[in-house]
mmCIF file of C-alpha atoms in Angstrom:
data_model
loop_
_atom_site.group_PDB
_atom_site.id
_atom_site.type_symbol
_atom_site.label_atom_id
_atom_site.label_comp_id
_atom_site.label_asym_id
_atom_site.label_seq_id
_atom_site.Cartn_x
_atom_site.Cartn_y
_atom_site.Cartn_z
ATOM 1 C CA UNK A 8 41.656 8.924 -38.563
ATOM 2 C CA UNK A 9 40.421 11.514 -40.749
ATOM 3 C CA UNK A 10 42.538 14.932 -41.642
ATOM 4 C CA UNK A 11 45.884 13.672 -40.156
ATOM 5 C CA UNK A 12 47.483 16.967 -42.201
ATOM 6 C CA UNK A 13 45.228 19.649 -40.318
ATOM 7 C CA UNK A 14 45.969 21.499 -37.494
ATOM 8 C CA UNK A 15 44.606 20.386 -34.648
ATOM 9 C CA UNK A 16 43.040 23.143 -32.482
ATOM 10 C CA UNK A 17 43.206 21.264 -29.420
ATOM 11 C CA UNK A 18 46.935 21.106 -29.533
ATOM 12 C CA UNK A 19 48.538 21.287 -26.017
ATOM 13 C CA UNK A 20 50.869 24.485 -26.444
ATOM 14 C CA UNK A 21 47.810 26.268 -28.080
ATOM 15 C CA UNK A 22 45.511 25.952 -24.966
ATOM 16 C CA UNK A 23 44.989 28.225 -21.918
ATOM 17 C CA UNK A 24 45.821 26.709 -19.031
ATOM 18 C CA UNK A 25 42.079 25.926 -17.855
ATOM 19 C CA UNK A 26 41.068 25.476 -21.288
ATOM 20 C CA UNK A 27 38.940 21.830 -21.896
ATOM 21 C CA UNK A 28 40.183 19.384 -24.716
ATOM 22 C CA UNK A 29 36.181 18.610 -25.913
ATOM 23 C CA UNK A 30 35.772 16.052 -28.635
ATOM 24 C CA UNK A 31 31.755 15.391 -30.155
ATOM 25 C CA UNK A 32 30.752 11.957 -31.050
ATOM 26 C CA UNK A 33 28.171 11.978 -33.880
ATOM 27 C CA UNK A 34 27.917 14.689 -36.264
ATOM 28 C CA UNK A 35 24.510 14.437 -37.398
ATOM 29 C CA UNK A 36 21.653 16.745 -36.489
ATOM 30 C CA UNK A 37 21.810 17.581 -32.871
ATOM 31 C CA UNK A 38 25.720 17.582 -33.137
ATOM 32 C CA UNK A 39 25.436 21.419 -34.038
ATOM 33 C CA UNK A 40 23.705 22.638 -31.524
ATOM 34 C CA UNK A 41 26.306 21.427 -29.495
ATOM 35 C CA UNK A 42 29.270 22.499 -31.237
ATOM 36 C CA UNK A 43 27.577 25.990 -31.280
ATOM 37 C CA UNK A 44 27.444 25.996 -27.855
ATOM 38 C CA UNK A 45 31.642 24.561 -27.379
ATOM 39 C CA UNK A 46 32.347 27.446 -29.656
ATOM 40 C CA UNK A 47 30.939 29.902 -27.475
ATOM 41 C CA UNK A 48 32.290 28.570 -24.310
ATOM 42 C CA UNK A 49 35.600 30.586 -23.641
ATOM 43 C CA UNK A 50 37.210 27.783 -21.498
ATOM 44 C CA UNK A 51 36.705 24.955 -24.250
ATOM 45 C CA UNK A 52 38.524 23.998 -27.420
ATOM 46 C CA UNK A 53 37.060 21.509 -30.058
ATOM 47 C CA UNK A 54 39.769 18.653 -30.329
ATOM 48 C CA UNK A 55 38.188 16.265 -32.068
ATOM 49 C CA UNK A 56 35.195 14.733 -34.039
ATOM 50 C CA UNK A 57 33.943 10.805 -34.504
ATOM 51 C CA UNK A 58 31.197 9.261 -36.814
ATOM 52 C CA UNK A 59 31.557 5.855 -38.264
ATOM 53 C CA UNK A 60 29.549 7.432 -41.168
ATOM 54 C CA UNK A 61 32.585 8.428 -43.261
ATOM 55 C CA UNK A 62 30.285 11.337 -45.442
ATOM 56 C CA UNK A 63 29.106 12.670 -42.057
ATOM 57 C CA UNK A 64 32.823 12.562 -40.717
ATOM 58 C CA UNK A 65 34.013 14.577 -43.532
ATOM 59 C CA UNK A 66 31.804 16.900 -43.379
ATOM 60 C CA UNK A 67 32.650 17.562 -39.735
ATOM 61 C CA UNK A 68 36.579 17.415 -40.360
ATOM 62 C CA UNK A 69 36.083 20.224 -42.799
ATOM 63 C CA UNK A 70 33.828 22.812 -41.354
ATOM 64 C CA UNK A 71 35.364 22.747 -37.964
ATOM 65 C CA UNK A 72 39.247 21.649 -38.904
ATOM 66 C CA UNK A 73 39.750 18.882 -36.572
ATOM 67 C CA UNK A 74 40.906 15.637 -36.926
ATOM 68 C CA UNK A 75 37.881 12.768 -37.191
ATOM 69 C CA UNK A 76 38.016 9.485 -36.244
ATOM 70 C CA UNK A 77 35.562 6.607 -37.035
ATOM 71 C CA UNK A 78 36.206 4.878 -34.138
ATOM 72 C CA UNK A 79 35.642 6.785 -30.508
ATOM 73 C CA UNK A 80 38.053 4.491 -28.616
ATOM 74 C CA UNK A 81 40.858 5.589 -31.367
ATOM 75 C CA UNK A 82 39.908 9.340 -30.449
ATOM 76 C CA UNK A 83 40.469 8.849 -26.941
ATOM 77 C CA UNK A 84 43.715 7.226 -27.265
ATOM 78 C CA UNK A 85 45.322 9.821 -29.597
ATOM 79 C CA UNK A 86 43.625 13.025 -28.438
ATOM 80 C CA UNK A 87 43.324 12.268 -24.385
ATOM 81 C CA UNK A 88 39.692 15.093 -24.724
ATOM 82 C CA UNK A 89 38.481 16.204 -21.378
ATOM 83 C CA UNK A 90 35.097 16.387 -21.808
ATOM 84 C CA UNK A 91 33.029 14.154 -24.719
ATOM 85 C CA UNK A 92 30.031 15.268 -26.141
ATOM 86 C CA UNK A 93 27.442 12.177 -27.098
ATOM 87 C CA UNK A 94 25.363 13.238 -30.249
ATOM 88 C CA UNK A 95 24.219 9.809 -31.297
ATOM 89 C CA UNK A 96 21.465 7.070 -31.486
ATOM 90 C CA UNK A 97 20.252 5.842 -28.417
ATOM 91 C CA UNK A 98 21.093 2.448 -28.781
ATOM 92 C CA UNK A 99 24.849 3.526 -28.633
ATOM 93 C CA UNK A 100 24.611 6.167 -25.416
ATOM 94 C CA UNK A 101 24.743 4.025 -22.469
ATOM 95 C CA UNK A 102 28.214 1.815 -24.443
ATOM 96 C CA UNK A 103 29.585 5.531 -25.208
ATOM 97 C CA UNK A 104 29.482 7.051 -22.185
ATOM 98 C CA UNK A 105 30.690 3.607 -20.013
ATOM 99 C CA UNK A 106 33.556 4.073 -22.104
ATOM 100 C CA UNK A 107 34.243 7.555 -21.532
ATOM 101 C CA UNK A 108 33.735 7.589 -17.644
ATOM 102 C CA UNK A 109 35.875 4.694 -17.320
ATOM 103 C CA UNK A 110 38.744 6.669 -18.970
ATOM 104 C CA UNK A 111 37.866 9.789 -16.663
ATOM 105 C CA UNK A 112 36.984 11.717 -19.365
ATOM 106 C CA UNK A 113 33.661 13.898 -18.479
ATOM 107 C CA UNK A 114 30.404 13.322 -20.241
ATOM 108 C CA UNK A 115 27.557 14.744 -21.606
ATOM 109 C CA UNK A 116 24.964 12.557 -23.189
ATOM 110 C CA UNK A 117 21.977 13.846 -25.150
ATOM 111 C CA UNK A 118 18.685 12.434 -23.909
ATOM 112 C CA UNK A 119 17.550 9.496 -23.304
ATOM 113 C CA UNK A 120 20.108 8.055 -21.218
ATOM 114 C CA UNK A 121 19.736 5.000 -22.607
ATOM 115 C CA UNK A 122 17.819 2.743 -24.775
ATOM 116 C CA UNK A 123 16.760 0.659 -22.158
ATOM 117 C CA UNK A 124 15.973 0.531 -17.716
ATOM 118 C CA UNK A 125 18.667 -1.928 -17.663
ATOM 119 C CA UNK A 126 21.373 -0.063 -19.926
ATOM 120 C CA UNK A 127 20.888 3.366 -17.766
ATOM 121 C CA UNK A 128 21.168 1.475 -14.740
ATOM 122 C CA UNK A 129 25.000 0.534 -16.400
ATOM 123 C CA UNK A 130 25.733 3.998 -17.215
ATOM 124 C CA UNK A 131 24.682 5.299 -13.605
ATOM 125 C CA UNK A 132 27.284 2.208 -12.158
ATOM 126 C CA UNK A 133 29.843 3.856 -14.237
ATOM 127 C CA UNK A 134 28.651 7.278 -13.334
ATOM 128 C CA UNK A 135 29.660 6.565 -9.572
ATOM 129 C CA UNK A 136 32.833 4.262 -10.238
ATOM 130 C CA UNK A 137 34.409 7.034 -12.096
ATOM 131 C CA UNK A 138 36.147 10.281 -10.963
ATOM 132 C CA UNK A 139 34.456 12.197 -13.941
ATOM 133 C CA UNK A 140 31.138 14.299 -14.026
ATOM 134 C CA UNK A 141 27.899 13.321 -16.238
ATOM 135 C CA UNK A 142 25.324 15.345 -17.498
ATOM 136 C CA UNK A 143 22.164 14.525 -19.815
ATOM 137 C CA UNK A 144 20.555 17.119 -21.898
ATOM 138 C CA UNK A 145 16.822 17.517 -20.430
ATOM 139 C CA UNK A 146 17.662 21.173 -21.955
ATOM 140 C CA UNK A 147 14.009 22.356 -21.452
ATOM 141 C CA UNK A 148 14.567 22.785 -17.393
ATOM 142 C CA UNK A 149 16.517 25.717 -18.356
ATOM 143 C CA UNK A 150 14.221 27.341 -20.035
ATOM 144 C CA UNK A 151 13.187 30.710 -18.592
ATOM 145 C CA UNK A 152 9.456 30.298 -17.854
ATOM 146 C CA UNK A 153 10.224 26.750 -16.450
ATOM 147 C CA UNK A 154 12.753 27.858 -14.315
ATOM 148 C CA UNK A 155 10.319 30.142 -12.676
ATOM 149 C CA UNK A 156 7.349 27.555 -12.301
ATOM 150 C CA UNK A 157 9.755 25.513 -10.277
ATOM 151 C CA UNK A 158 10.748 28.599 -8.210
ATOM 152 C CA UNK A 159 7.232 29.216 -7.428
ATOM 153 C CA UNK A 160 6.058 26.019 -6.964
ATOM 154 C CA UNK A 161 9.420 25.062 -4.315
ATOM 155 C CA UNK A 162 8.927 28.194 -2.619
ATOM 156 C CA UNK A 163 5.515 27.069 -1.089
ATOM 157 C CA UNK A 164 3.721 30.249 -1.685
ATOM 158 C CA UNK A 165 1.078 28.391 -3.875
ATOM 159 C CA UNK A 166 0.521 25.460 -1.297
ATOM 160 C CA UNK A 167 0.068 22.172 -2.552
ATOM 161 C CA UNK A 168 0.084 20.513 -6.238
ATOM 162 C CA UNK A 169 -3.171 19.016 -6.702
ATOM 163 C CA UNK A 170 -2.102 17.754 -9.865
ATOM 164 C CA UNK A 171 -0.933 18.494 -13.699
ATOM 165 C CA UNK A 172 -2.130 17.476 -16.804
ATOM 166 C CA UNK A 173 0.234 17.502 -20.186
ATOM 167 C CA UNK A 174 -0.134 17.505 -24.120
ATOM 168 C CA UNK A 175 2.548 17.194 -26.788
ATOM 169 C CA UNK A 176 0.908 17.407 -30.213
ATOM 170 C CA UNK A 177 3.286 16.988 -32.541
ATOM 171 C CA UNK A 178 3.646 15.977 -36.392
ATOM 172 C CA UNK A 179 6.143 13.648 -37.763
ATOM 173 C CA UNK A 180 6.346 12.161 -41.329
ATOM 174 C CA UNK A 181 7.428 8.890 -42.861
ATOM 175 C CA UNK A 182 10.197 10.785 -44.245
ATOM 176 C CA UNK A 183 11.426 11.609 -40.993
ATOM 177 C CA UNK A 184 11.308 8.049 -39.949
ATOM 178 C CA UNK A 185 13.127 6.769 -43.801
ATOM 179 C CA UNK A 186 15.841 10.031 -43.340
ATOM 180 C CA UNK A 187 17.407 8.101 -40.204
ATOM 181 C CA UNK A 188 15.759 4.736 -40.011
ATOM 182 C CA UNK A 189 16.692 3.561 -36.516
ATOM 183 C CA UNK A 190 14.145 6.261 -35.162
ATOM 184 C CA UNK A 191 11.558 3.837 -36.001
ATOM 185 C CA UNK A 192 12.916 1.142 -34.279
ATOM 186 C CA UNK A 193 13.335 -0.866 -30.880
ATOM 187 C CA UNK A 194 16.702 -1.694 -31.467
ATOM 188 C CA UNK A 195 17.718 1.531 -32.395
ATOM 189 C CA UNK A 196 15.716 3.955 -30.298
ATOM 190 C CA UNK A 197 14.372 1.653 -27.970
ATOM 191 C CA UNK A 198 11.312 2.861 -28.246
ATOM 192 C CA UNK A 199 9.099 5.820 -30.539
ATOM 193 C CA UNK A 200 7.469 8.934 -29.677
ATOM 194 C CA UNK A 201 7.732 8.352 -25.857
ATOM 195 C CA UNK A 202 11.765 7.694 -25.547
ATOM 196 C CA UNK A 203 12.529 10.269 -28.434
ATOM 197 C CA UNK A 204 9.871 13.339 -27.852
ATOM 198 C CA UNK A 205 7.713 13.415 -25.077
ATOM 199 C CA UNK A 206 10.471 12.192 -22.912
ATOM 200 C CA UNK A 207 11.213 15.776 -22.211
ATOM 201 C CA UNK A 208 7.631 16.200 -21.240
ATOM 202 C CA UNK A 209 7.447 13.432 -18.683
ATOM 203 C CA UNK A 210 10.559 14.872 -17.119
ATOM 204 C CA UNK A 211 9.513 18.092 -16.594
ATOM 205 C CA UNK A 212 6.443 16.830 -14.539
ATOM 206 C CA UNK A 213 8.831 14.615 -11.920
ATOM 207 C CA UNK A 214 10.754 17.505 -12.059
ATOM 208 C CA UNK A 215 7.848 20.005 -11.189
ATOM 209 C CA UNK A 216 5.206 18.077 -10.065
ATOM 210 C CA UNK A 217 7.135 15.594 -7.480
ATOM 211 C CA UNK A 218 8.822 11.682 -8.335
ATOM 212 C CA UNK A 219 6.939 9.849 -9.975
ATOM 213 C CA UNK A 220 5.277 6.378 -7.350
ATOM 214 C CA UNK A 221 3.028 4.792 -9.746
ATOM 215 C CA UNK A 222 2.812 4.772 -13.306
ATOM 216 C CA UNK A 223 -0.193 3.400 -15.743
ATOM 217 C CA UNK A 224 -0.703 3.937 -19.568
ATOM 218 C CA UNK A 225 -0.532 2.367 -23.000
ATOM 219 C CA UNK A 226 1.242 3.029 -25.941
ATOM 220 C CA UNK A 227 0.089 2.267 -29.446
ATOM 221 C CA UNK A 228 1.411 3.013 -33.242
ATOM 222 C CA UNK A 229 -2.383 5.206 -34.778
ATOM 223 C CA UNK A 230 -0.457 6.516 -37.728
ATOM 224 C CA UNK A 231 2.498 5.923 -38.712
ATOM 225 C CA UNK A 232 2.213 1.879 -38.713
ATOM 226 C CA UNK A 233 3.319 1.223 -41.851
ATOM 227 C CA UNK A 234 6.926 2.989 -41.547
ATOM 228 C CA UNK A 235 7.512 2.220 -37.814
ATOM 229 C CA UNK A 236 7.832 -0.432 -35.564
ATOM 230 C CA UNK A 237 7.588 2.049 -32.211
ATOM 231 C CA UNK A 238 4.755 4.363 -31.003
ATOM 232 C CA UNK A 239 3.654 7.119 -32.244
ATOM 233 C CA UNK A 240 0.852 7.702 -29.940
ATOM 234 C CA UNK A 241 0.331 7.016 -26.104
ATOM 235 C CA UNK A 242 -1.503 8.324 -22.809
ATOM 236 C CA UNK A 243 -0.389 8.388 -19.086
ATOM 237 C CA UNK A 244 -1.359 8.561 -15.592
ATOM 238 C CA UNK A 245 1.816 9.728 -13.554
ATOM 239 C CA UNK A 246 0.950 9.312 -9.472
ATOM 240 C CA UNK A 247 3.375 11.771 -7.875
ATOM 241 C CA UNK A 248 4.651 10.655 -4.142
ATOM 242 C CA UNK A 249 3.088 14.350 -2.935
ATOM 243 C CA UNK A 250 -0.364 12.974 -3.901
ATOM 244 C CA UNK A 251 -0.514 14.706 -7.152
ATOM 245 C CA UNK A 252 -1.787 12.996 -10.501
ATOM 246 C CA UNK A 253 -0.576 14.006 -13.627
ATOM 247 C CA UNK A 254 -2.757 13.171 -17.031
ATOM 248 C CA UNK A 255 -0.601 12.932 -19.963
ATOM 249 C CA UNK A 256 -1.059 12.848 -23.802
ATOM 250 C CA UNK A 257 1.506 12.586 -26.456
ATOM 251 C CA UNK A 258 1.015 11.981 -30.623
ATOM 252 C CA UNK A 259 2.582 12.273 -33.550
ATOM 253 C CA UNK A 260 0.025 12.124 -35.754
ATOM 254 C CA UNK A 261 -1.037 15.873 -35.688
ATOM 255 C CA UNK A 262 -1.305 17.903 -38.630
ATOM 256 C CA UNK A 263 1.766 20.755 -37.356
ATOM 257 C CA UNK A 264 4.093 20.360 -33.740
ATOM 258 C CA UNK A 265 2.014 22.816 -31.478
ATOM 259 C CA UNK A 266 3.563 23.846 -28.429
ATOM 260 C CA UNK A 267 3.618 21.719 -25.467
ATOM 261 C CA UNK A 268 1.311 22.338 -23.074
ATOM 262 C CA UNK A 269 1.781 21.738 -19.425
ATOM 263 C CA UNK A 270 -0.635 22.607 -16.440
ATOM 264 C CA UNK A 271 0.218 22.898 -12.897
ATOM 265 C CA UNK A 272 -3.023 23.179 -10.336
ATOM 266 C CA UNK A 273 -2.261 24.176 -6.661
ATOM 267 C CA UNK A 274 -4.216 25.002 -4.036
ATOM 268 C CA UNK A 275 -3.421 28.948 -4.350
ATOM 269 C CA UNK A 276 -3.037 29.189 -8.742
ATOM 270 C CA UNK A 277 -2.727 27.598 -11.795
ATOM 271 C CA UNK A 278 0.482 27.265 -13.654
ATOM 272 C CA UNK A 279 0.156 27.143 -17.785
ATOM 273 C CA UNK A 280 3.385 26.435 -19.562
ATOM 274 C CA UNK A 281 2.800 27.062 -22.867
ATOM 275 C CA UNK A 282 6.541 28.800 -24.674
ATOM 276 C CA UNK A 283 5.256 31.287 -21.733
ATOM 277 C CA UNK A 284 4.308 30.898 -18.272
ATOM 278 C CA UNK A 285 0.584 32.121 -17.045
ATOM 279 C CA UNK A 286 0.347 31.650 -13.241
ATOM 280 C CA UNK A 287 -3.634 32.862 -12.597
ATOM 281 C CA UNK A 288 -4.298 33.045 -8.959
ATOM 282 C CA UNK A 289 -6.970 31.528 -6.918
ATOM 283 C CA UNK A 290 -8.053 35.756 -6.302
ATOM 284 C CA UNK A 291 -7.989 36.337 -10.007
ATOM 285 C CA UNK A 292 -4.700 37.713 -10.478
ATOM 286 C CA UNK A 293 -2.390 37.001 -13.662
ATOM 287 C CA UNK A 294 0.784 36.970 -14.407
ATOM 288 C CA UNK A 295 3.007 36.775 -17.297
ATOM 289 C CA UNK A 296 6.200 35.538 -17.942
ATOM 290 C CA UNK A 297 7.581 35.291 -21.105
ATOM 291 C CA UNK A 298 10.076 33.246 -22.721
ATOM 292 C CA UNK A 299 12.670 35.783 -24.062
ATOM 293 C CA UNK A 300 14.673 33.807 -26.300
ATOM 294 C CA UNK A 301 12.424 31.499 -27.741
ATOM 295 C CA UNK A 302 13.666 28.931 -30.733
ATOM 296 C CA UNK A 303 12.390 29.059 -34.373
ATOM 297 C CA UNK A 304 12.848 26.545 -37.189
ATOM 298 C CA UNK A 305 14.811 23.650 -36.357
ATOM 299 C CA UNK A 306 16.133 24.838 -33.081
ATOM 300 C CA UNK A 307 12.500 24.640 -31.888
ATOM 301 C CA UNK A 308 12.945 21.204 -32.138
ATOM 302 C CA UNK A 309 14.970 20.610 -29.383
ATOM 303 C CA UNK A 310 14.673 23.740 -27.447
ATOM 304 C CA UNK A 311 16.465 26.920 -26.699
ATOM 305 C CA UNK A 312 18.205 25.915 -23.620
ATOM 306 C CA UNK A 313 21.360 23.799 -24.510
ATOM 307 C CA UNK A 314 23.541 26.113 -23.978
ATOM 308 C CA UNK A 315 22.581 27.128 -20.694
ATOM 309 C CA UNK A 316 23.064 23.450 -19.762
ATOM 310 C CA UNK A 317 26.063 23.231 -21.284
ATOM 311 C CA UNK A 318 27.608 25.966 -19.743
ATOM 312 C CA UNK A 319 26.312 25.934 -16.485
ATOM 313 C CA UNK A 320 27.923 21.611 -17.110
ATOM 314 C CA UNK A 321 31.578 23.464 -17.440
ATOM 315 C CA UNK A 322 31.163 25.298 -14.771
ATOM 316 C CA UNK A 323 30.820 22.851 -12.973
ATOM 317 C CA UNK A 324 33.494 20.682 -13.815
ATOM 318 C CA UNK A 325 35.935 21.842 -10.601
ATOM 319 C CA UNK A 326 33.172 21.070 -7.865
ATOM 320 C CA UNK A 327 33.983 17.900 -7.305
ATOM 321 C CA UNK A 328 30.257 17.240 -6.972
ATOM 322 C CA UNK A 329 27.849 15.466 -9.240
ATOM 323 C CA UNK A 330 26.032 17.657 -12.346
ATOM 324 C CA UNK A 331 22.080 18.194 -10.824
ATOM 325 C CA UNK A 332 20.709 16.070 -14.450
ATOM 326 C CA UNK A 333 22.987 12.890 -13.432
ATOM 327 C CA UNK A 334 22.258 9.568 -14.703
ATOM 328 C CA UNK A 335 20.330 8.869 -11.227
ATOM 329 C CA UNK A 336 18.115 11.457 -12.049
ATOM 330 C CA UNK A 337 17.790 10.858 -15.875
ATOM 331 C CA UNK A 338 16.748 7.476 -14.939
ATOM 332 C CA UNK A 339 13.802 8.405 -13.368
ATOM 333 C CA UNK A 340 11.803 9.757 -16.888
ATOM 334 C CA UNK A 341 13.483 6.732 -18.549
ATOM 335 C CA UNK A 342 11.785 4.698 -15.936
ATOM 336 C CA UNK A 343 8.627 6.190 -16.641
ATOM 337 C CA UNK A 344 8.704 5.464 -19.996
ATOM 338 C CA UNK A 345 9.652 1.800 -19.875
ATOM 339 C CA UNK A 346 6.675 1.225 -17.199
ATOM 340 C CA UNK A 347 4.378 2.696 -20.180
ATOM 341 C CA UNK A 348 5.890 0.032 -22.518
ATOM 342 C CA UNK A 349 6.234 -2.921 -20.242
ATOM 343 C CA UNK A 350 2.182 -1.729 -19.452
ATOM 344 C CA UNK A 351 1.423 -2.009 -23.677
ATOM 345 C CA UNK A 352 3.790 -4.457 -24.861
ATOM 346 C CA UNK A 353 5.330 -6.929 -22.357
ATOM 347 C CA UNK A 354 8.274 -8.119 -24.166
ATOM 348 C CA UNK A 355 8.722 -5.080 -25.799
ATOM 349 C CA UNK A 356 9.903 -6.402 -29.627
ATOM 350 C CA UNK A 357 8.144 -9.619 -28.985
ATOM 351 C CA UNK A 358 5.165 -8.265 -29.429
ATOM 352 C CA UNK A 359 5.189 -5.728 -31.851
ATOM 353 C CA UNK A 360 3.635 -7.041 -35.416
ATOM 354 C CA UNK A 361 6.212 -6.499 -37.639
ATOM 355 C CA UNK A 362 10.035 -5.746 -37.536
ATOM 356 C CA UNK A 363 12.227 -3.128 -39.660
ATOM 357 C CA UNK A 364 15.985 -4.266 -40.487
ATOM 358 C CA UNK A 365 18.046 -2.769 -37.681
ATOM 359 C CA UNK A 366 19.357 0.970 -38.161
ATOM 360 C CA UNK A 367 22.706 1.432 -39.434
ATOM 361 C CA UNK A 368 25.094 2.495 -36.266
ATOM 362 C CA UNK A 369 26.329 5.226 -38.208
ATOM 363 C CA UNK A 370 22.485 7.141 -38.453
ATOM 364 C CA UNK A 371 23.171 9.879 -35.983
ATOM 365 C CA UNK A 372 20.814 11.555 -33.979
#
């Protein structure tokens, strides 16, 4: 344990009496957007911190004074948190969060779910065993213009979904890959542009366009070959159990991340996410809705929304019922995206040409 001498803010007597013990595993890059949001969340209290990466650890310890642990079992068993945050790899979500839920201690789990079909499928047995709530971060269904393209496209106004088609355009360097080198990798991301970007992508069309029946694509490495092991390139057909298609195309190799565009054709309008919504009826009409609080530097990375999810997670915590992002539902992109890979690869690693040394557990996300 790290910074046995401070005080610990999450000390019983100092706590409201509805106020969460919260504890974040992996400090690395995401891990601030979620403290951010803890910090802002009246009826939580950071308890604790844990990163095998004893640099990373520190660095936590000292900005938020909190004790650290390097191991998350250790953490557990001296601070009892209420509610864990998951901020690392993917190869280590599914292990984390089985962990957590068997403890009853409530989880949420950045995206994916897991590195694998099979591991979310563990995490979703665990999900329902347990007497504690689980959330995933798919963030971006909070965001404003998104939140109104479902409401419009639920409320039946438009009639039927004809179909979608999606882009995410995005730029990525071998530096990126080198900074945290388990990105590139099967056995530490369990997969490349797919499970790690355009995952968000793929579950905003089940989400909007209907559950996925039918999947076809292919997945290939165009740019970025000689750093990575994973994709950084790949193309989709989604058939949606409405009778909707969805066309779908994702790289990396783009000269600058332009926004992600997703398009929504009904009988009565078309839908444009782009940061904004455009609906343009079938009579001509237009309208506008604008994305408020939109992100800039490295929040636009991830998206604006966290904190809405996280919130509206704590809210939640007293219902009794499951959170609406669940691991049942979180499976569903994850499923999407292994039925791409199983499509292009087979046996995943087996087939890939070349193989990086597997990422250091302590790389955070």
């Amino acid at each position: 344990m790290t910074g046995e001498n401070l005080t610990v803010n999450g000390d019983a007597e100092q706590l409201a009496p509805h106020t969460r013990r919260v504890a974040v595993i992996g400090c690395g890059d995401i891990s601030a957007i979620h403290l951010a949001a803890i910090a802002g969340l009246p009826g939580a209290r950071l308890v604790g911190v844990s990163d095998p990466d004893a640099a990373r650890l520190a660095a936590a310890v000292h900005a938020h004074r909190v004790p650290g642990f390097a191991d998350h079992l250790e953490l557990f068993a001296e601070l009892a948190p209420d509610v864990v945050h998951i901020c690392t790899p993917h190869n280590t979500h599914a292990q984390l969060a089985i962990d957590a839920l068997e403890r009853g201690i409530n989880v949420i789990v950045e995206k994916p779910l897991a590195d694998s079909r099979e591991e979310g499928r563990r995490v979703a047995a665990a999900a329902r065993n347990s007497t504690a709530r689980i959330g995933v971060c798919f963030q971006n269904r909070y965001n404003a213009p998104v939140v109104a393209a479902q409401a419009l496209l639920a409320g039946g106004t438009l009639g039927s979904i004809r179909g979608a088609s999606a882009t995410v355009s995005w730029h990525r360097t071998a530096e990126y890959y080198l900074d945290r080198p388990w990105r590139g990798t099967w056995s530490g991301g369990g997969g490349g542009l797919l499970m790690n970007q355009a995952i968000h992508t793929i579950d905003l069309l089940h989400w909007l366009v209907g559950p996925v029946s039918d999947v076809d694509g292919h997945a290939s490495t165009r740019h970025l070959g000689d750093v990575i092991e994973v994709e950084d390139t790949a193309e989709l057909m989604l058939s949606h159990e409405n009778g909707a298609r969805s066309v779908f195309y994702a790289t990396l190799a783009h000269t600058m991340n332009s926004p992600v565009s997703i398009e929504i054709v009904t009988d009565g309008a078309v839908l444009l996410l782009k940061g904004d919504l455009t609906v343009t009826y079938s009579d001509g009409r237009t309208e506008l809705i604008r994305e408020t609080n939109a992100a800039t530097g490295e929040r636009a990375y991830w998206g604006i929304s966290h904190e809405l999810l996280i919130a509206d997670f704590y809210r939640g915590l007293d219902s009794g019922e499951p959170f609406w992002i669940d691991p049942d539902e979180a499976q569903k992109s994850l499923d999407v995206v292994q039925d791409v890979y199983d499509l292009s690869y087979g046996t995943r690693t087996g087939a890939l040409p070349h193989t990086i040394d597997s990422p250091s557990q302590k790389a955070v996300s």
